[in-house]
Coordinates of C-alpha atoms and ligand atoms in Angstrom, one line a residue:
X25 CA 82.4 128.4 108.5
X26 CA 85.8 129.9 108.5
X27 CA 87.2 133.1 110.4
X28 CA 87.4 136.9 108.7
X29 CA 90.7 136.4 109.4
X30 CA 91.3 132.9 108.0
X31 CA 89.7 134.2 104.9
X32 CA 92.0 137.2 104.8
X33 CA 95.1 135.4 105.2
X34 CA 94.2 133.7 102.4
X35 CA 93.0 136.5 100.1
X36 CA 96.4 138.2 101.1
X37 CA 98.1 134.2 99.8
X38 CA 96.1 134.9 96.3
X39 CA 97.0 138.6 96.0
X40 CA 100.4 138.1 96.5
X41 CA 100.6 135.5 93.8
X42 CA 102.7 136.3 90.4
X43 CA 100.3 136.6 87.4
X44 CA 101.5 134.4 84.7
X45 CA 99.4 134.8 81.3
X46 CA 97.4 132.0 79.6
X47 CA 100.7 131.3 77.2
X48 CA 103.2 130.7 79.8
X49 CA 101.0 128.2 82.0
X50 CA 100.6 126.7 79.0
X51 CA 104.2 126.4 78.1
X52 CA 104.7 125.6 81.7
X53 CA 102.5 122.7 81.6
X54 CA 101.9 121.2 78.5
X55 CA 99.2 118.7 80.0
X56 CA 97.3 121.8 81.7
X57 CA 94.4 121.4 79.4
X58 CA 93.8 117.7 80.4
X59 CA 94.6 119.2 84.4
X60 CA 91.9 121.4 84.0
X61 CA 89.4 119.8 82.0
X62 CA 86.6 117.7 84.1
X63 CA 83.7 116.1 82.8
X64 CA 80.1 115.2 84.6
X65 CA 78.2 111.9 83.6
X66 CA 74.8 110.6 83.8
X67 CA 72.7 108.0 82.0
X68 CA 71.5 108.7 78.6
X69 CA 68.2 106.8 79.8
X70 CA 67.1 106.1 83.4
X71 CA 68.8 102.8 84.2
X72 CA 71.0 102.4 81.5
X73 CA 74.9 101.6 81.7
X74 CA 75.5 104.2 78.4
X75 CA 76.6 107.4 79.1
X76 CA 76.3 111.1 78.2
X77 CA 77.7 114.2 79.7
X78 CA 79.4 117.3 79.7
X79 CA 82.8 118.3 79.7
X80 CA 84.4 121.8 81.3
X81 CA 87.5 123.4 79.9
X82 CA 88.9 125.7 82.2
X83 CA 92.8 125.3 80.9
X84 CA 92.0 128.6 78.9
X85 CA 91.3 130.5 82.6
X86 CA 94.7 131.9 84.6
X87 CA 94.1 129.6 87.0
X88 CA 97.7 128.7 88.3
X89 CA 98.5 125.7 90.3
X90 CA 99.3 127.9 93.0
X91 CA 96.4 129.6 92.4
X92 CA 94.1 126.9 93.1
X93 CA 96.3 125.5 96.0
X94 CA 95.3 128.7 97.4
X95 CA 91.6 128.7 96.2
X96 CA 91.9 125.7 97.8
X97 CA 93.2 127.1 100.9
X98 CA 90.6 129.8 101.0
X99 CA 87.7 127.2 100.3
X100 CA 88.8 125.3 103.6
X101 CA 89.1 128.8 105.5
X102 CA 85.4 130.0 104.6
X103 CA 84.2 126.6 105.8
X104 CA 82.9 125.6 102.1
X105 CA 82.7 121.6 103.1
X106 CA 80.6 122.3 106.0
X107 CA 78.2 124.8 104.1
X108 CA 77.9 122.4 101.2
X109 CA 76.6 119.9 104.1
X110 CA 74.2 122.4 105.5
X111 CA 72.6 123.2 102.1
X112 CA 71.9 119.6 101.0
X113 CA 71.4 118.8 105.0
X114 CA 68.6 121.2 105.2
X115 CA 70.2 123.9 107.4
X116 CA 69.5 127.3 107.8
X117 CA 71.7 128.3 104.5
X118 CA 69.4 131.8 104.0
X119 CA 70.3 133.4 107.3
X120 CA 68.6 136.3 107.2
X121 CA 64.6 134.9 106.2
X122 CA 66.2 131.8 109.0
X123 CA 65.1 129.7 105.6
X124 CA 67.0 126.2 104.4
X125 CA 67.4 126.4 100.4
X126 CA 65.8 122.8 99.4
X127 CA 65.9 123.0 96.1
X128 CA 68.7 120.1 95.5
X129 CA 65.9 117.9 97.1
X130 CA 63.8 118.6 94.3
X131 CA 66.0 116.1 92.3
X132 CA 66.7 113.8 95.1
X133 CA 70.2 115.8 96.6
X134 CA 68.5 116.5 100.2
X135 CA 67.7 114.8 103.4
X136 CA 65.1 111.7 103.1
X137 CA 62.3 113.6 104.3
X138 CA 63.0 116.4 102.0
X139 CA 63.5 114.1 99.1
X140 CA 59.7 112.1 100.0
X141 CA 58.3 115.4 99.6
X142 CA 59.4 116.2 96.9
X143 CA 59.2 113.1 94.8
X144 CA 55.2 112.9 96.1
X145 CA 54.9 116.6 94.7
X146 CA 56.0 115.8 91.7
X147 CA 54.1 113.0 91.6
X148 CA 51.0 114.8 91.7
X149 CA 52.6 117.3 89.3
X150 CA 53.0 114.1 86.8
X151 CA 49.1 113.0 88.0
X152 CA 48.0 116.1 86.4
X153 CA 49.9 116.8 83.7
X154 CA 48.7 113.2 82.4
X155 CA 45.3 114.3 83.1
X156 CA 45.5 116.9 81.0
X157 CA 46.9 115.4 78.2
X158 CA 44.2 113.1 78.3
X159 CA 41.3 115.5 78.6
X160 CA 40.4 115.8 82.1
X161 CA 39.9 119.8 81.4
X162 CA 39.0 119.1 78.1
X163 CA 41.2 119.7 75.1
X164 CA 43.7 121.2 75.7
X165 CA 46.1 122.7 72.9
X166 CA 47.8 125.5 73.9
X167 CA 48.4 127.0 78.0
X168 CA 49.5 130.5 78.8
X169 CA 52.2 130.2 81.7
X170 CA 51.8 133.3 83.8
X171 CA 54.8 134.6 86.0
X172 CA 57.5 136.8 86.1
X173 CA 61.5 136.3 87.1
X174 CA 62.1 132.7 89.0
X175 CA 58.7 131.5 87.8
X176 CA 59.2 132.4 84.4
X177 CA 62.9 132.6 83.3
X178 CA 63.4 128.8 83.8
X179 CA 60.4 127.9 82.1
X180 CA 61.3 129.9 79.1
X181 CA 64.3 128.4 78.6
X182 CA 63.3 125.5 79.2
X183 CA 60.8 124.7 76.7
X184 CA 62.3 126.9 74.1
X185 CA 65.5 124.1 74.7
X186 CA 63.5 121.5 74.5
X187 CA 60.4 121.3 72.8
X188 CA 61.8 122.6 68.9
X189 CA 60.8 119.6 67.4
X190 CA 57.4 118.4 69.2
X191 CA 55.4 120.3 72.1
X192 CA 52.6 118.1 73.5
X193 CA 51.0 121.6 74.3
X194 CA 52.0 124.8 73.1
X195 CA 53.0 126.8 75.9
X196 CA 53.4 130.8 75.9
X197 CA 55.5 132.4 78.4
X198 CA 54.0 135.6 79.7
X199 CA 55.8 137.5 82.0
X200 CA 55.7 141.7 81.7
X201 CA 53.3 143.6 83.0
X202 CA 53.4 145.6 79.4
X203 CA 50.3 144.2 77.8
X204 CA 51.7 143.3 74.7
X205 CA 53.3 140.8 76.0
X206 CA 49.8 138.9 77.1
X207 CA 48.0 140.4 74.0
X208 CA 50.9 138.5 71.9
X209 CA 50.3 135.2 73.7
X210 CA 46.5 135.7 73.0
X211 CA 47.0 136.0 69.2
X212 CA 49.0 132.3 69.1
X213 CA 46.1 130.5 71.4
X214 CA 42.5 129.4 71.0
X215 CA 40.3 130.1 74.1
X216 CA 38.5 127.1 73.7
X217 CA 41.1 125.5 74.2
X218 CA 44.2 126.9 76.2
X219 CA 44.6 126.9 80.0
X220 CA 46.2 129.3 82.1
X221 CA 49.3 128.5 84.3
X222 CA 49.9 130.7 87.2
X223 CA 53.1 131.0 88.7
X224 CA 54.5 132.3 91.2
X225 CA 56.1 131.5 94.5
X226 CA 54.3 134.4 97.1
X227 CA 51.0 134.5 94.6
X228 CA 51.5 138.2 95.4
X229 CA 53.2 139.5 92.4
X230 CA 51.6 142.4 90.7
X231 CA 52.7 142.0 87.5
X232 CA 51.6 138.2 87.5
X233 CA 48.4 138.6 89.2
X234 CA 47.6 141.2 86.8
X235 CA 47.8 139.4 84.2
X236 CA 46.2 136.4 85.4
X237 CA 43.3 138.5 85.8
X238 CA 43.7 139.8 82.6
X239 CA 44.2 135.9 80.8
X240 CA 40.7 134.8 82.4
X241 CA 38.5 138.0 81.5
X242 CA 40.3 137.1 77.7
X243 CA 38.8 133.0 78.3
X244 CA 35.6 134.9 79.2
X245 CA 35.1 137.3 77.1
X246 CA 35.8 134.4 74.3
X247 CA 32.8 132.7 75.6
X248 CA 34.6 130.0 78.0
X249 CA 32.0 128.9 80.5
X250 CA 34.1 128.2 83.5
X251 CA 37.3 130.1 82.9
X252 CA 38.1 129.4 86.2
X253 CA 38.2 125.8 85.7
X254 CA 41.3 126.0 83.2
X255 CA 43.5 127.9 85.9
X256 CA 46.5 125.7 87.4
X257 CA 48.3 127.3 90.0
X258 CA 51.8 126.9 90.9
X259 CA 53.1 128.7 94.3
X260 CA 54.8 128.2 97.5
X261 CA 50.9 130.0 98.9
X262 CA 48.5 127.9 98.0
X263 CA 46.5 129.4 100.5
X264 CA 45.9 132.2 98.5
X265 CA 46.2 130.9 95.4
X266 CA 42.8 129.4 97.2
X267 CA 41.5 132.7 98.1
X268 CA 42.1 133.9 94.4
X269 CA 39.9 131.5 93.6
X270 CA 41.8 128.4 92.2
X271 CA 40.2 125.2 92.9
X272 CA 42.7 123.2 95.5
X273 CA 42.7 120.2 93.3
X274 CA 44.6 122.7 89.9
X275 CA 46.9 123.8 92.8
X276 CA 50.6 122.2 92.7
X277 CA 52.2 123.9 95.6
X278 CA 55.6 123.7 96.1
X279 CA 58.3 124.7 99.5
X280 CA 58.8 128.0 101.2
X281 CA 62.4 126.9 101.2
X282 CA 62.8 126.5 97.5
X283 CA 63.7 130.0 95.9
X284 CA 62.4 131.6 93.0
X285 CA 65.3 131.1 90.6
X286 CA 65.6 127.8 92.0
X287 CA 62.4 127.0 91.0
X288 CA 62.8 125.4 87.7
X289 CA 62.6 121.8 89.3
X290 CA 59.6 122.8 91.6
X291 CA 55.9 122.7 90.8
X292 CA 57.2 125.6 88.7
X293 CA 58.5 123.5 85.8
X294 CA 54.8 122.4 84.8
X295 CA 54.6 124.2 82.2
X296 CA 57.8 122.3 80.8
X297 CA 56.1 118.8 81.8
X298 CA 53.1 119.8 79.9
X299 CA 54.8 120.8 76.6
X300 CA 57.5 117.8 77.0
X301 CA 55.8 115.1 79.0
X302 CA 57.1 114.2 82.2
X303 CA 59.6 111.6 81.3
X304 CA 61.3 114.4 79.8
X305 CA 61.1 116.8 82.6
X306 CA 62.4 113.5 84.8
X307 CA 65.4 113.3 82.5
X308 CA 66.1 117.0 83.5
X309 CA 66.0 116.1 86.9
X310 CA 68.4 113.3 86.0
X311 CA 71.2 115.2 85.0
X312 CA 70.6 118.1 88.0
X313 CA 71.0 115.0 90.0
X314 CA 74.7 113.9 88.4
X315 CA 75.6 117.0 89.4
X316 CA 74.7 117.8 92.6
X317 CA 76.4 113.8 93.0
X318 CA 79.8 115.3 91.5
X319 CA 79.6 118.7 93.6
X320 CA 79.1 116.7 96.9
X321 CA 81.7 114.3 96.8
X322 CA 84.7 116.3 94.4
X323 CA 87.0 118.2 96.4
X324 CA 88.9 121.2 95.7
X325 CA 90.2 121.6 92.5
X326 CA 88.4 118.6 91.3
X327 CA 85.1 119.6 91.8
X328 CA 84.2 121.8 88.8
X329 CA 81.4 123.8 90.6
X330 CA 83.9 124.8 92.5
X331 CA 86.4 125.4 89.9
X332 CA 84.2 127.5 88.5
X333 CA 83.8 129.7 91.7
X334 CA 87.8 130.2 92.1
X335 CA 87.9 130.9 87.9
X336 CA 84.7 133.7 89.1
X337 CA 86.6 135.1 92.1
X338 CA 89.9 135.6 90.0
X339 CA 88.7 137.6 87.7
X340 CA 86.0 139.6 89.7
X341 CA 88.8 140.1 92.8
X342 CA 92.1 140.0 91.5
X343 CA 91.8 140.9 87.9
X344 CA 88.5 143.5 88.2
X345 CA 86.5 142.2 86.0
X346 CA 83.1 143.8 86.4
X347 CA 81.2 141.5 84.3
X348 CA 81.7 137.8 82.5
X349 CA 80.0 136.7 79.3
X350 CA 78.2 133.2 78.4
X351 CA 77.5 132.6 74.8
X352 CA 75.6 129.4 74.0
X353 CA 76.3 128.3 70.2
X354 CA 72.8 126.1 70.7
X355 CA 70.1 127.9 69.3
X356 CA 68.1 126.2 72.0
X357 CA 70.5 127.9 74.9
X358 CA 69.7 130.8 73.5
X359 CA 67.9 131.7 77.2
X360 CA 70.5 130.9 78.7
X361 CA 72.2 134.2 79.6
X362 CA 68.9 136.0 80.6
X363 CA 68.3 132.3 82.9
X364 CA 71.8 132.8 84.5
X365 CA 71.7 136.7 84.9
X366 CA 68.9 136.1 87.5
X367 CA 70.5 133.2 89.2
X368 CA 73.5 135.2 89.3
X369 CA 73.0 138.8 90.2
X370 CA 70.3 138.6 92.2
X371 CA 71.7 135.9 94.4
X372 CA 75.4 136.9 94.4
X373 CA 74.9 141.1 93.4
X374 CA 75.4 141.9 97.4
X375 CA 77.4 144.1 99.1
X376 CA 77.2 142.6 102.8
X377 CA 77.8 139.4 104.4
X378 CA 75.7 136.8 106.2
X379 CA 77.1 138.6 109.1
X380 CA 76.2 142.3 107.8
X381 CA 79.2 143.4 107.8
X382 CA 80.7 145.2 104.7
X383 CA 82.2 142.6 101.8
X384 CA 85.7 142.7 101.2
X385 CA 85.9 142.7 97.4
X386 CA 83.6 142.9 94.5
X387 CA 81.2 140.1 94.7
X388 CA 78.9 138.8 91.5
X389 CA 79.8 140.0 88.2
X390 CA 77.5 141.1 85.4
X391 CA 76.3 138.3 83.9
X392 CA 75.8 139.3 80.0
X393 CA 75.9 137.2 76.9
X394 CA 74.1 135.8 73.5
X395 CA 74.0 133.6 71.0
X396 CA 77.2 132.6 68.7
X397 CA 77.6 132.6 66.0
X398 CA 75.6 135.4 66.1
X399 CA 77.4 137.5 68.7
X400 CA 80.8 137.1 66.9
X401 CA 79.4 139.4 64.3
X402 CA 78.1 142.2 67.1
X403 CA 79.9 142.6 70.4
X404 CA 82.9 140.4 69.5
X405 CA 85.0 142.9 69.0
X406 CA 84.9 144.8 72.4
X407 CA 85.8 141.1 73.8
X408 CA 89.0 140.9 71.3
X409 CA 90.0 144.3 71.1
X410 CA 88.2 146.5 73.5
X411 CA 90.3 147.6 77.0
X412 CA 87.6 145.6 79.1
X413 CA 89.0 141.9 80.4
X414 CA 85.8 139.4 79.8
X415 CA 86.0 135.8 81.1
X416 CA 84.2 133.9 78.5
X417 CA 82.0 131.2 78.8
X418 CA 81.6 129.2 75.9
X419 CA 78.7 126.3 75.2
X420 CA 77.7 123.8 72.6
X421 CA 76.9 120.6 71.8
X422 CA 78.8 117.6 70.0
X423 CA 75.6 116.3 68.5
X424 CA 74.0 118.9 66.2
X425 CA 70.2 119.8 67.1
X426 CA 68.8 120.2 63.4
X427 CA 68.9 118.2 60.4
X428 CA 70.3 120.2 57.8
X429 CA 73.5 119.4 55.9
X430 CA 76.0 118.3 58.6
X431 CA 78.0 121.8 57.8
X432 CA 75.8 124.0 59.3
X433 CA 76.6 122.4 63.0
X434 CA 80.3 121.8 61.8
X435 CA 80.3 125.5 60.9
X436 CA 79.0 126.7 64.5
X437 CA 82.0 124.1 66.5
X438 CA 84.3 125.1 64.5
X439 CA 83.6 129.1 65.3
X440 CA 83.1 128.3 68.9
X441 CA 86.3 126.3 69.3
X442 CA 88.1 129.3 67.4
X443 CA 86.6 132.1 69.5
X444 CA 88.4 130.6 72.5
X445 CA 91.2 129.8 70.4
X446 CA 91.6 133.5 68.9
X447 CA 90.7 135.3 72.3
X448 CA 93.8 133.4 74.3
X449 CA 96.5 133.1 71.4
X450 CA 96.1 136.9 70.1
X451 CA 97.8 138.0 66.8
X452 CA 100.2 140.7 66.6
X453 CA 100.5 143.4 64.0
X454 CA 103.2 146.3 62.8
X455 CA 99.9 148.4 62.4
X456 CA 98.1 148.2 66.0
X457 CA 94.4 148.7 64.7
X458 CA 95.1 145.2 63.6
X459 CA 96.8 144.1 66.6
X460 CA 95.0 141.6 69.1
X461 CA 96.5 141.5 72.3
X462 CA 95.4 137.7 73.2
X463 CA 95.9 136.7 76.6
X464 CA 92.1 136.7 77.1
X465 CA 90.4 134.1 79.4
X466 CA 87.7 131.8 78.4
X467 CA 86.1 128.6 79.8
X468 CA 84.0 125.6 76.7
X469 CA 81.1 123.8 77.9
X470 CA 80.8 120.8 75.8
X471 CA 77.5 119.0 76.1
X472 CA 77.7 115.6 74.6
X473 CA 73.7 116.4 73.2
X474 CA 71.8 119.1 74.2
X475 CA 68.9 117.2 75.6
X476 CA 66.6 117.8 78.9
X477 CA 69.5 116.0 81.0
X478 CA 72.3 118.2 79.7
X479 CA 69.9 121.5 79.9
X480 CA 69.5 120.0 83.7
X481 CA 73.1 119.7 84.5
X482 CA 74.0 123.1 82.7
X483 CA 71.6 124.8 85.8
X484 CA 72.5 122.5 88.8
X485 CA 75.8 123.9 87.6
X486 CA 75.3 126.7 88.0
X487 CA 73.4 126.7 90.9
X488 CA 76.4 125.6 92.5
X489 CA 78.3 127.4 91.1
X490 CA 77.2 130.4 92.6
X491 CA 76.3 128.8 95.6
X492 CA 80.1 128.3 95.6
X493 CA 81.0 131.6 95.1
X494 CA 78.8 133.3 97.7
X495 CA 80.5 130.6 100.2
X496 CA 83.6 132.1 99.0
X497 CA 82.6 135.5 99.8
X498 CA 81.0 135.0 102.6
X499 CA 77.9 136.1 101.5
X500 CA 73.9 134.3 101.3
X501 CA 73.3 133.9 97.8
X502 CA 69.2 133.5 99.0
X503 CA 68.0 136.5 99.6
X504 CA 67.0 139.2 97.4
X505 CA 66.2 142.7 99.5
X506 CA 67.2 144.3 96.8
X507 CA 64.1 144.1 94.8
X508 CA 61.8 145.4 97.4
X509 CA 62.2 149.3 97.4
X510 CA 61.6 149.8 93.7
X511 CA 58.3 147.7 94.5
X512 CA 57.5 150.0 97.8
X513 CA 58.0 153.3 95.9
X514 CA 55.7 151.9 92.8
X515 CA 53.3 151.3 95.2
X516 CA 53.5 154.8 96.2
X517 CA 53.3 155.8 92.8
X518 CA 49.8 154.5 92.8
X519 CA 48.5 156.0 95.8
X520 CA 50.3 159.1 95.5
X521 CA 51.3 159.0 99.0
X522 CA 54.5 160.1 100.1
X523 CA 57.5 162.6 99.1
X524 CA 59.5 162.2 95.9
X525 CA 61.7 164.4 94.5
X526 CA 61.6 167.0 91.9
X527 CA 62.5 164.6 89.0
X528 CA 60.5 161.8 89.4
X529 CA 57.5 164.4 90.3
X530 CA 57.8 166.0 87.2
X531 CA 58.0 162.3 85.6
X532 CA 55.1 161.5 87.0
X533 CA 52.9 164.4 86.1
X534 CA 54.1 164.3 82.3
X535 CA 52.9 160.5 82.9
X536 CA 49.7 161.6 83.8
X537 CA 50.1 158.9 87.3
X538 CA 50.1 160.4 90.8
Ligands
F6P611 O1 61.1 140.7 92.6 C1 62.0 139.6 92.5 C2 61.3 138.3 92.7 O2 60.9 138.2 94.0 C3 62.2 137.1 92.3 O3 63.1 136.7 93.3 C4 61.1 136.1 91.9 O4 61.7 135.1 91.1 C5 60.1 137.0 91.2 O5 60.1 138.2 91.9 C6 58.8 136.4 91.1 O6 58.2 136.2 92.4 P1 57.0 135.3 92.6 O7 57.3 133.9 92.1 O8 56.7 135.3 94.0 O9 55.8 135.9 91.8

């Protein structure tokens, strides 16, 4: 790790920089989109020479070359090469819980021992999912996957990516405590035959336990004999996953080191294996894999992780830019922004670093987004006309997902490309309602297809990417404090114990709790 003071110098380098707008670096450097474009490749099966990947546009970003030569510079200062080596070497990465964060070894980025445990969990993850499919708890048609935040979020998206066509099982997604949501799953499943996936890394969670509870007095009431028998659990505790009374053999357990929303690859992602099949959920490990590979060994500039991090940092630090938006013209990305606004905000929303000491700048920015084309025709405007500055991400697929007449995914490019087209290039106008100022940053994710190794890749990116940034600023993207008073004081709620003040008091009695 680099010096305060190294990192400073190099903050003041990037301050001092002249700001050149996304025409003139264009005009300065006609090949910059081909500078600044890189692209991440994997296998399109396991062990064949054909490839598929993704390719990242950032020429549309004010990225500068002496911008990046002083990214660059600042990378070197905050030690990034060495932390990179501690997170996949295992090191202490999460400072203040003293943890490692293992989840690259989860898709084979991690030391060997790391790696063997994780390839003989999800071994016995694939053992049982088989099992299943074939009977072992009976038939099995539908499961309701139980968990909340990093045990949920990835699996949502996940199977809402992948599984449009053909789910083996029909998985529901429960997550809020609000019992709609778990009366809403029970209306799409038969008792007889659904099981119950529990997730959830500390087997503590209130709002998951709850409604685990909850799932198996519904299999009960329904007349299931065993309802216990058709509960899988999926934690980092299986110890009391045992004590809640799951059977040790339904129990995948997975690291203490792996966090919650960087779970997906983890015992967590049964659900996904059930509804996909595990050669599926393998491919997705695939293309996490290609990335971590391209985020290990590309340096600087090169490395688009990386790239990303600098394209973060400029807007958040020097251009304050409070929040960046992702739209995903994929239907099947349509998760994607609430995915990445955990992964995000809570690992990089921090306003202290590993060392305690104050930050020195804004550090994650709001992660927000939707669908296009959907989202051109509701919050497009702000982004081409309103006073806010909004890095862009953009992301679609070559290959289309549906099989409709070849114009409906022709239409969707074509508005994607434009959006970043429109947003940099600007139009002006005599009468200024009808004036776009341009100039506006944006970064295209092109997936060649958008199958379980692309949907893969898209999160190890983005893993590292904000693993990147929190190197950057010198923060530890691993922890998550933040959530725990809002539990404490709930908690309080319930008992009625301790002092609150006038508002929430009179909030509470008009709630009839307390
Ligand atoms: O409250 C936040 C959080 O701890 C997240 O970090 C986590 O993903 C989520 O709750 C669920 O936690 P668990 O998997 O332990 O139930």
């Amino acid at each position: 790790m680099g010096t305060i003071g190294d990192t400073a110098a190099a903050w003041a380098g990037l301050r001092g920089l002249p700001q050149a707008s996304l025409a003139e670096l264009f005009a300065a450097d006609p090949g910059r989109h081909e500078a600044l474009t890189r692209r991440i490749a994997w296998p399109v099966q396991p062990g064949s020479s054909a490839e598929a990947g993704m390719r990242i546009d950032f020429s549309k970003t004010h990225l500068s070359d002496a911008a990046l030569t002083a990214f660059e510079a600042l990378a070197e200062a905050a030690g990034f090469g060495a932390a990179r080596e501690n997170l996949f070497g295992g090191g202490i990465v999460n400072v203040t819980e003293g943890r490692a964060a293992t989840h690259g070894a989860l898709r084979g980025s991690g030391t060997g021992p790391q790696v063997e445990e994780a390839e003989a969990l999800l071994a016995r993850m694939g053992m049982l999912v088989e099992a299943i499919h074939e009977g072992a708890l009976g038939e099995i048609r539908h499961c309701i996957a139980i968990g909340i935040g990093g045990s949920a979020l990835g699996p949502a998206l996940a199977i809402d990516a992948l599984t449009r066509d053909l789910a083996l099982v029909d998985v529901h997604v429960v997550s809020n405590i609000d019992g709609l949501a778990l009366e809403q799953a029970f209306r799409g499943c038969d008792p007889e035959t659904t099981l119950i996936a529990v997730a959830s890394k500390t087997f503590t969670t209130i709002e998951t336990m709850t409604n685990a509870a909850s799932a198996l007095k519904w299999l009960a009431d329904n007349g299931v004999e065993d309802p216990g028998g058709r509960v899988v659990a999926l934690t980092a505790a299986p110890g009391k996953a045992v004590e809640w009374g799951v059977d040790e053999t339904r129990i995948l357990p997975f690291p203490e080191s792996v966090g919650g929303r960087y779970s997906l690859f983890s015992s967590i992602g049964f659900p996904v294996a059930l509804a996909t099949g595990m050669d599926e959920f393998r491919q997705m490990l695939a293309g996490a894999k290609a990335v971590d590979d391209h985020f290990r060994e590309a340096e600087g500039r090169a490395n688009a992780p990386l790239l990303a991090a600098f394209a973060d940092l400029y807007y958040t630090r020097l251009r304050g830019c409070q929040t960046r938006a992702v739209f995903a013209y994929d239907e099947r990305l349509a998760l994607l922004p609430d995915y990445l606004q955990q992964l995000e905000m809570e690992s990089n929303g921090k306003s202290v670093t590993v060392d305690g000491a104050p930050v020195d700048g804004a550090t994650a920015a709001i992660t927000w987004g939707g669908v296009g084309t959907d989202a051109q025709h509701a919050v497009f405007q702000l982004l081409h006309q309103g006073t806010h500055l909004i890095p862009v991400d953009f992301i679609a697929s070559i290959a289309p997902g549906d099989d409709l007449d070849p114009a409906h995914h022709r239409i969707l490019l074509m508005n994607c490309l434009a959006q970043g087209a429109a947003l940099m290039a600007g139009k002006p106008s005599d009468d200024p309602a009808r004036a776009y100022a341009g100039d506006r940053p944006s970064t295209t994710f092109l997936v060649d297809d958008c199958d379980a190794a692309a949907l893969g890749a898209l999160i190890a990116f983005h893993e590292q990417r904000t693993f990147a940034g929190a190197v950057l600023m010198g923060i530890n993207p691993f922890d998550q404090f933040g959530v725990e008073l809002g539990k404490a004081i709930a908690k309080q709620i319930e008992s009625g114990e301790g002092e609150f003040d006038p508002s929430t008091k009179a909030l509470m009695a008009a709630a009839g709790l307390g």
